């Protein structure tokens, strides 16, 4: 029952988001999607590629005074990058807060060139399991809509998805297809 409520809440958020920004870009393009979200919210979103290493988070969202920053793993596939960014957008549209767990000293040691408070929040956001589930479901629902919108397997910049990736997106779409 609780899982059904979570799914319904996520579906409602995705519906409201897509109505507000005029739907998904065709062909799909994560940058155009973020541009639409920026215009709707009146806040910039900076997408920051970050090199992933073992033990790192694959993405992050940091709310700053005048903009939002979304970091995503640069050394992975384009579809995975989109999923990471959409997951962080799930946190953003759900207004998740998380909590900071690094001390200022730990942050200074890890990144002396960044302000300790900013880095502590960036690296230390540990969200409740429910928030992570919600963001993941939102990202997956958007990806499912992308797959349904373009069963031809086209993606950003007009690239054609490889057959395995296209098939995987179609399976995701089928899992969320209530029609």
PDB file of C-alpha atoms in Angstrom, residues 43-109:
ATOM      1  CA  UNK A  43      16.377  29.504 -11.515  1.00  0.00           C
ATOM      2  CA  UNK A  44      19.459  28.389 -13.379  1.00  0.00           C
ATOM      3  CA  UNK A  45      20.576  24.774 -13.245  1.00  0.00           C
ATOM      4  CA  UNK A  46      24.269  24.104 -13.752  1.00  0.00           C
ATOM      5  CA  UNK A  47      25.107  20.585 -14.931  1.00  0.00           C
ATOM      6  CA  UNK A  48      28.587  19.645 -13.736  1.00  0.00           C
ATOM      7  CA  UNK A  49      30.333  16.516 -15.036  1.00  0.00           C
ATOM      8  CA  UNK A  50      32.354  14.813 -12.295  1.00  0.00           C
ATOM      9  CA  UNK A  51      34.815  11.956 -12.734  1.00  0.00           C
ATOM     10  CA  UNK A  52      33.503   8.960 -10.796  1.00  0.00           C
ATOM     11  CA  UNK A  53      35.800   6.741  -8.738  1.00  0.00           C
ATOM     12  CA  UNK A  54      34.967   3.748  -6.558  1.00  0.00           C
ATOM     13  CA  UNK A  55      33.151   4.817  -3.413  1.00  0.00           C
ATOM     14  CA  UNK A  56      31.883   8.095  -4.849  1.00  0.00           C
ATOM     15  CA  UNK A  57      28.269   9.028  -5.286  1.00  0.00           C
ATOM     16  CA  UNK A  58      27.242   9.048  -8.950  1.00  0.00           C
ATOM     17  CA  UNK A  59      25.477  12.387  -8.645  1.00  0.00           C
ATOM     18  CA  UNK A  60      24.507  15.251  -6.400  1.00  0.00           C
ATOM     19  CA  UNK A  61      22.179  18.218  -6.221  1.00  0.00           C
ATOM     20  CA  UNK A  62      23.146  21.352  -4.360  1.00  0.00           C
ATOM     21  CA  UNK A  63      20.765  24.277  -3.932  1.00  0.00           C
ATOM     22  CA  UNK A  64      22.661  27.556  -3.926  1.00  0.00           C
ATOM     23  CA  UNK A  65      21.322  31.053  -3.378  1.00  0.00           C
ATOM     24  CA  UNK A  66      20.789  31.869  -7.047  1.00  0.00           C
ATOM     25  CA  UNK A  67      20.969  28.504  -8.802  1.00  0.00           C
ATOM     26  CA  UNK A  68      20.929  24.748  -8.490  1.00  0.00           C
ATOM     27  CA  UNK A  69      23.988  22.641  -9.235  1.00  0.00           C
ATOM     28  CA  UNK A  70      23.601  19.058 -10.415  1.00  0.00           C
ATOM     29  CA  UNK A  71      26.710  16.930 -10.603  1.00  0.00           C
ATOM     30  CA  UNK A  72      26.701  13.732 -12.613  1.00  0.00           C
ATOM     31  CA  UNK A  73      29.225  11.043 -13.473  1.00  0.00           C
ATOM     32  CA  UNK A  74      31.062  11.922 -16.672  1.00  0.00           C
ATOM     33  CA  UNK A  75      32.691   8.532 -17.191  1.00  0.00           C
ATOM     34  CA  UNK A  76      29.554   6.521 -17.922  1.00  0.00           C
ATOM     35  CA  UNK A  77      27.079   6.148 -20.782  1.00  0.00           C
ATOM     36  CA  UNK A  78      24.868   9.021 -21.937  1.00  0.00           C
ATOM     37  CA  UNK A  79      21.719   7.179 -20.871  1.00  0.00           C
ATOM     38  CA  UNK A  80      23.172   6.618 -17.396  1.00  0.00           C
ATOM     39  CA  UNK A  81      24.157  10.303 -17.196  1.00  0.00           C
ATOM     40  CA  UNK A  82      20.591  11.279 -18.072  1.00  0.00           C
ATOM     41  CA  UNK A  83      19.280   8.916 -15.389  1.00  0.00           C
ATOM     42  CA  UNK A  84      21.609  10.425 -12.777  1.00  0.00           C
ATOM     43  CA  UNK A  85      20.562  13.974 -13.714  1.00  0.00           C
ATOM     44  CA  UNK A  86      16.868  13.015 -13.681  1.00  0.00           C
ATOM     45  CA  UNK A  87      17.338  11.373 -10.266  1.00  0.00           C
ATOM     46  CA  UNK A  88      18.764  14.635  -8.919  1.00  0.00           C
ATOM     47  CA  UNK A  89      15.920  16.565 -10.567  1.00  0.00           C
ATOM     48  CA  UNK A  90      13.618  14.179  -8.688  1.00  0.00           C
ATOM     49  CA  UNK A  91      15.176  15.434  -5.442  1.00  0.00           C
ATOM     50  CA  UNK A  92      14.872  19.024  -6.680  1.00  0.00           C
ATOM     51  CA  UNK A  93      11.181  18.904  -7.647  1.00  0.00           C
ATOM     52  CA  UNK A  94      10.356  16.984  -4.458  1.00  0.00           C
ATOM     53  CA  UNK A  95      12.177  19.630  -2.403  1.00  0.00           C
ATOM     54  CA  UNK A  96      14.198  17.027  -0.527  1.00  0.00           C
ATOM     55  CA  UNK A  97      16.558  18.374   2.106  1.00  0.00           C
ATOM     56  CA  UNK A  98      18.910  15.554   3.168  1.00  0.00           C
ATOM     57  CA  UNK A  99      21.444  16.366   5.838  1.00  0.00           C
ATOM     58  CA  UNK A 100      25.123  17.266   5.970  1.00  0.00           C
ATOM     59  CA  UNK A 101      27.493  14.828   7.664  1.00  0.00           C
ATOM     60  CA  UNK A 102      31.015  16.170   6.987  1.00  0.00           C
ATOM     61  CA  UNK A 103      32.706  18.519   9.408  1.00  0.00           C
ATOM     62  CA  UNK A 104      34.288  21.703   8.075  1.00  0.00           C
ATOM     63  CA  UNK A 105      37.735  20.158   8.647  1.00  0.00           C
ATOM     64  CA  UNK A 106      36.843  17.017   6.678  1.00  0.00           C
ATOM     65  CA  UNK A 107      35.562  19.165   3.833  1.00  0.00           C
ATOM     66  CA  UNK A 108      38.722  21.321   3.867  1.00  0.00           C
ATOM     67  CA  UNK A 109      40.927  18.228   3.667  1.00  0.00           C
TER      68      UNK A 109
END
